[in-house]
Coordinates of C-alpha atoms in Angstrom, one line a residue:
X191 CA -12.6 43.2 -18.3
X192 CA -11.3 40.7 -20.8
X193 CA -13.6 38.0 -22.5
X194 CA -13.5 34.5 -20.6
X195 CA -13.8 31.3 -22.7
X196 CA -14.2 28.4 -20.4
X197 CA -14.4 25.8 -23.9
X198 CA -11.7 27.3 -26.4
X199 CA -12.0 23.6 -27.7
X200 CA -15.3 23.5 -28.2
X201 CA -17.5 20.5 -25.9
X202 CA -13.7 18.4 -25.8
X203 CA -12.5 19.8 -22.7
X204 CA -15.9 19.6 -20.5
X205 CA -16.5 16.0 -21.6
X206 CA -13.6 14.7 -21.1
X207 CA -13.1 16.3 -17.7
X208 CA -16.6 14.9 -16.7
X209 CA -15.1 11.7 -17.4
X210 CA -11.9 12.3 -15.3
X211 CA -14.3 13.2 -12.6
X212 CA -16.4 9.7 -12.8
X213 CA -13.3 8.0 -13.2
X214 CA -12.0 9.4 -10.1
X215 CA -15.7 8.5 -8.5
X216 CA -16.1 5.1 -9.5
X217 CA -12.7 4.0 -8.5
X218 CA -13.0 5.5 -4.9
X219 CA -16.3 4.3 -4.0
X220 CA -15.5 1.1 -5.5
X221 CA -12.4 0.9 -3.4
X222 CA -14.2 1.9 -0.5
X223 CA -16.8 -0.6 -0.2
X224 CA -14.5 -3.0 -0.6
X225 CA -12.7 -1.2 2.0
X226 CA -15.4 -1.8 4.7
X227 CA -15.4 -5.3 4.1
X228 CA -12.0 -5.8 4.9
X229 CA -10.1 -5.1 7.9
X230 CA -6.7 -4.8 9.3
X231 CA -4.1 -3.8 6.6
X232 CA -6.5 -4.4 3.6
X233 CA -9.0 -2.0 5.0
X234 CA -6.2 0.8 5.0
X235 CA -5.1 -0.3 1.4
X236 CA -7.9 0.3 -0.3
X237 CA -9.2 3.5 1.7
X238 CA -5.3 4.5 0.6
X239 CA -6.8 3.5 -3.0
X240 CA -10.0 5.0 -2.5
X241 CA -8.4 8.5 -1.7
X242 CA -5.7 8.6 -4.4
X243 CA -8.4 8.0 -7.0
X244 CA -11.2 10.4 -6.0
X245 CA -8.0 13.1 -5.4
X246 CA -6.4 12.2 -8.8
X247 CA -9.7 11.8 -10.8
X248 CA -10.9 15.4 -8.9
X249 CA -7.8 17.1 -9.7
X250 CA -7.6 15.5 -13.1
X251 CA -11.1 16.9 -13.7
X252 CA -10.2 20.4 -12.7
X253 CA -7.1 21.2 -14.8
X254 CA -8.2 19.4 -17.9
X255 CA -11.1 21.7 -17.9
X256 CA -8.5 24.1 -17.3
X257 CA -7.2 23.2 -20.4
X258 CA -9.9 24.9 -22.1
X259 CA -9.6 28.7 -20.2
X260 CA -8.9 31.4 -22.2
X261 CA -8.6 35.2 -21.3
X262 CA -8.7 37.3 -24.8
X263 CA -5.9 39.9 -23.9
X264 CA -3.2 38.2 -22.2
X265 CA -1.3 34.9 -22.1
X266 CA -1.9 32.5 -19.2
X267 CA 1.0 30.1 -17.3
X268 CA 0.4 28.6 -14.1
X269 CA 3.0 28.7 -11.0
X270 CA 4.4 25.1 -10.9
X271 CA 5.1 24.2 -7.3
X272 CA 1.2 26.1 -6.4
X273 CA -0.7 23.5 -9.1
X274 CA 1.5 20.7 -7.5
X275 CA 0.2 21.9 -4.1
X276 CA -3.4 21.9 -5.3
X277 CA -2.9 18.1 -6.1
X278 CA -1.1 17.2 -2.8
X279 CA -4.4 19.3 -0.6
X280 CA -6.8 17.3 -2.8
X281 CA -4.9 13.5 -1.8
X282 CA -4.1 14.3 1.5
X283 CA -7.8 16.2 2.3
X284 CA -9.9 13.6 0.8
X285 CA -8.0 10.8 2.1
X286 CA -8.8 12.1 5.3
X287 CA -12.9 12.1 4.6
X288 CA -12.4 8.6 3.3
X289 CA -10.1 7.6 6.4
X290 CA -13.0 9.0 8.4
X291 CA -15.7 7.3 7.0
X292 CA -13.6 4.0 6.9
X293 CA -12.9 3.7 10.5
X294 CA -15.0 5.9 12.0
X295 CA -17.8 4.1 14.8
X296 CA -20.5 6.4 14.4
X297 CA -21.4 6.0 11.0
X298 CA -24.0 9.2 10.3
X299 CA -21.4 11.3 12.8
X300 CA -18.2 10.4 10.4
X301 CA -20.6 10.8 7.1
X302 CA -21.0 14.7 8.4
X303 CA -17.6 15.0 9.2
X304 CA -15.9 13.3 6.1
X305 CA -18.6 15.2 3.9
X306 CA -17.0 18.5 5.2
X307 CA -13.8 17.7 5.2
X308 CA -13.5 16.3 2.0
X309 CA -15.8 19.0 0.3
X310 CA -13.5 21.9 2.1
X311 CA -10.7 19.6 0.4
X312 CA -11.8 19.6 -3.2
X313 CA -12.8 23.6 -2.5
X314 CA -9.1 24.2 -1.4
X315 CA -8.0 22.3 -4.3
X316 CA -10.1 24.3 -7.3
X317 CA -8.9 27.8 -5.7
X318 CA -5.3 26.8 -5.3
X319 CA -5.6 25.7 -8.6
X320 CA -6.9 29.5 -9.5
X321 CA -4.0 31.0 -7.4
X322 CA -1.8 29.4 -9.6
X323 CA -2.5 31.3 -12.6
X324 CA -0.5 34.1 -14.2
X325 CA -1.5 36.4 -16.2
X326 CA -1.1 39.8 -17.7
X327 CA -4.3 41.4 -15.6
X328 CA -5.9 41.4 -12.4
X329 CA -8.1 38.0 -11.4
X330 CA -11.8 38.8 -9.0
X331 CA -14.0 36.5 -7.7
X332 CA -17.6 37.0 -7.2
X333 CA -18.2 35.9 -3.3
X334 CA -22.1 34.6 -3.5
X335 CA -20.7 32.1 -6.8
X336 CA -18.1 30.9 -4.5
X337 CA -19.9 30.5 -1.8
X338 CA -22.4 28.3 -3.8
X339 CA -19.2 26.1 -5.6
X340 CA -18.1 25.3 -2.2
X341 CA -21.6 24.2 -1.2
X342 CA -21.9 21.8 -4.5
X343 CA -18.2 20.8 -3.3
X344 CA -19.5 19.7 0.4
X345 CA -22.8 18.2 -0.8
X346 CA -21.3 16.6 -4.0
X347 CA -18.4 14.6 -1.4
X348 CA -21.1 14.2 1.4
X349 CA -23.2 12.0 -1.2
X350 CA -20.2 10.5 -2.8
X351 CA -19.6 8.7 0.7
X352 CA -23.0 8.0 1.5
X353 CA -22.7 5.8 -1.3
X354 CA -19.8 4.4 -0.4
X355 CA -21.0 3.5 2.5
X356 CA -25.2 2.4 1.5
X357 CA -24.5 1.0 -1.9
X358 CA -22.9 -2.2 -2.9
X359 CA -23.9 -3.7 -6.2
X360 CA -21.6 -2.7 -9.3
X361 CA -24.2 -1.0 -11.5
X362 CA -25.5 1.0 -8.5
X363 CA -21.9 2.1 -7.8
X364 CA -21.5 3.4 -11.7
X365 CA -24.8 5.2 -11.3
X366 CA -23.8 6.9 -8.4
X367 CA -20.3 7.9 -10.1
X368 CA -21.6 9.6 -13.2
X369 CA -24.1 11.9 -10.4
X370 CA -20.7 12.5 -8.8
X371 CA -18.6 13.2 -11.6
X372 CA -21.7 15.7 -12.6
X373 CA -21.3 17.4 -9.0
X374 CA -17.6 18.0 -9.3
X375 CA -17.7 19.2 -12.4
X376 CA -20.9 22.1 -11.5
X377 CA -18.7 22.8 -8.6
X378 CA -15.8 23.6 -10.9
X379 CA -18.0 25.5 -13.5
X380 CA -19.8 26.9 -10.6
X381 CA -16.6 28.6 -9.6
X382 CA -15.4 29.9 -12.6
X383 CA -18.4 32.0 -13.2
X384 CA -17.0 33.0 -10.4
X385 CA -13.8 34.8 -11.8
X386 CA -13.1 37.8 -13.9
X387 CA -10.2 39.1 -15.3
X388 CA -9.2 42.8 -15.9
X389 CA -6.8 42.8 -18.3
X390 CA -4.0 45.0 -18.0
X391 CA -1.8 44.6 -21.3
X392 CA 1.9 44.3 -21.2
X393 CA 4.8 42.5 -23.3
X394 CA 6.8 41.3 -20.4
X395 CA 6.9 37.6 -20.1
X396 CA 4.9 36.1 -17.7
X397 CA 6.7 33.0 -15.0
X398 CA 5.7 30.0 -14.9
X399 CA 4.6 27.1 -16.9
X400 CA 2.4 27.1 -20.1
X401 CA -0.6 24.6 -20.2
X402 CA 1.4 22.3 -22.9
X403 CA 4.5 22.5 -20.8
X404 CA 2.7 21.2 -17.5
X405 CA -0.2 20.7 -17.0
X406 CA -1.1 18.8 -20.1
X407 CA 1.8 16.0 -19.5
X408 CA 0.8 15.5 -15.8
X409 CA -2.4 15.7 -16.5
X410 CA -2.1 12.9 -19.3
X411 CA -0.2 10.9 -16.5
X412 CA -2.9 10.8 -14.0
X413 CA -5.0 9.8 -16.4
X414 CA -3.2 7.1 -17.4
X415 CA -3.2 6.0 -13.5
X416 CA -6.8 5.7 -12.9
X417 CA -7.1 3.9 -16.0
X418 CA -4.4 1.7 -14.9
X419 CA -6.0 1.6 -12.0
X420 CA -9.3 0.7 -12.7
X421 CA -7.8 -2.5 -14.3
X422 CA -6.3 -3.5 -10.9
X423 CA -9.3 -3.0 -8.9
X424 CA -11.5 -5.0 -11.9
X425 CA -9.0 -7.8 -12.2
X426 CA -8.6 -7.9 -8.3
X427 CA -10.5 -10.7 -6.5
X428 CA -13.6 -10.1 -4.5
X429 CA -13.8 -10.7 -0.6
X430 CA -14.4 -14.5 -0.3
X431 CA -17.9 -15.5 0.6
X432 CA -18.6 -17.5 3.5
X433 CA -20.3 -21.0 3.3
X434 CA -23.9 -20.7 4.7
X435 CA -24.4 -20.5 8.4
X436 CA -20.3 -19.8 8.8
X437 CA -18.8 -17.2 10.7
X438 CA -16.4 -15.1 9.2
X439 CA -13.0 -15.6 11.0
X440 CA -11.7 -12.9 12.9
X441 CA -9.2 -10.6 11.4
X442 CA -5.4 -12.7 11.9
X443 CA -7.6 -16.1 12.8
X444 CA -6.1 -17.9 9.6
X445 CA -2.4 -16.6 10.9
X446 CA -3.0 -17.6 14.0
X447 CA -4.4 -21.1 12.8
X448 CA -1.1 -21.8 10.6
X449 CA 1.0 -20.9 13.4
X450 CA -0.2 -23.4 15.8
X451 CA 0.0 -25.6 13.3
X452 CA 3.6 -25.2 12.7
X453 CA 4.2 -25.0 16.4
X454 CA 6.4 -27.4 17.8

């Protein structure tokens, strides 16, 4: 079996994916709370918001802590369009818990359902992710430790939109993101205790990318959208409140105002 180092740059790579991962977690369950007090097209904007950033900032999280993997033994690239896969399952999964949980009537019944599906999602993500590796060698997985990081996964995302959905305030949002980004990140560590490798030594060339070629760019580039990101969302303005005693127009009542004023 050959030796697995999960920090080959010391406490750099965990950190920093941590912070990917609360990124990711502040940004969506910001944008989703402000998704549920809007409606019509804004509602779907920011639940489209929501969902890019807890995708991006969970796969962000995962390959930056990739970045740190080592096998003693053997070389590692990763299979290009597989990792780009992994990111597409993670946007398109979790938008669909966050879609769920922004529309849905029944707000404990889409909590359950969104919790699943979004946890399955960021699950689906981490082992495409694996599947995408090459290496000189033969990769296991331990079935009880996977089991258990796709438990942390459902839980982790179940939580994360409870939040969404129970807290408001700004400071109570952060909290909640740093428990998050602490859940994804045991999921992902969780499922790399899963893996072992038995190296099987050879001096053909392996296909595929290298971590410098690939992954580090793109992940640089996501990066640099939630940042980018998290300006917009800070420098965006708030619902407007209503006046004491008012009643909140109904969505299209302004447009529908304007145009019988214009009416001949």
């Amino acid at each position: 079996m050959g030796h697995l180092d999960h920090a080959t740059f010391g406490w750099l790579t965990p950190v920093l994916s941590y912070a990917m991962a609360s990124i990711g977690a502040a940004l969506g369950l910001r944008c989703t709370v402000r998704a549920l007090g809007a409606h019509g097209r804004s509602r779907r904007n920011w639940l489209l918001t929501a969902a890019s950033a807890l995708g991006t900032g969970i796969w962000t999280m995962h390959f930056v802590a990739m970045l740190g993997f080592g096998v003693t033994g053997t070389d590692i690239r990763y299979d290009v369009p597989l990792t780009l896969l992994s990111l597409l399952v993670a946007m398109l999964v979790v938008g669909a818990g966050v879609f769920t949980v922004g529309y849905g009537r029944n707000r404990s019944a889409a909590l359950l359902a969104g919790g699943l599906t979004t946890g399955l999602g960021v699950a689906s993500m981490h082992y495409l992710g694996m599947a995408a590796l090459r290496l000189h060698g033969t990769v296991t997985f331990d079935p009880p430790l996977v089991a258990a990081s796709v438990g942390i996964a459902v839980v982790a995302a179940t939580a994360a939109l409870w939040a969404a959905l129970n807290i408001k305030s700004p400071g109570a949002v952060a909290l909640a993101s740093l428990v998050m980004g602490a859940a994804v990140s045991s999921m992902h560590y969780t499922g790399m205790l899963a893996v072992g490798v038995r190296v099987a030594p050879s001096g053909a060339a392996l296909p595929g990318a290298t971590v410098m070629q690939f992954i580090f760019p793109l992940a640089v580039g996501l990066g640099s959208y939630l940042f980018l990101t998290s300006a917009f969302v800070a420098l965006s303005p708030a619902a407007r409140a209503h006046p004491a005693g008012a009643v909140p127009s109904a969505p299209g009542g302004d447009l529908a105002r304007r145009e019988r004023a214009v009416a001949p």
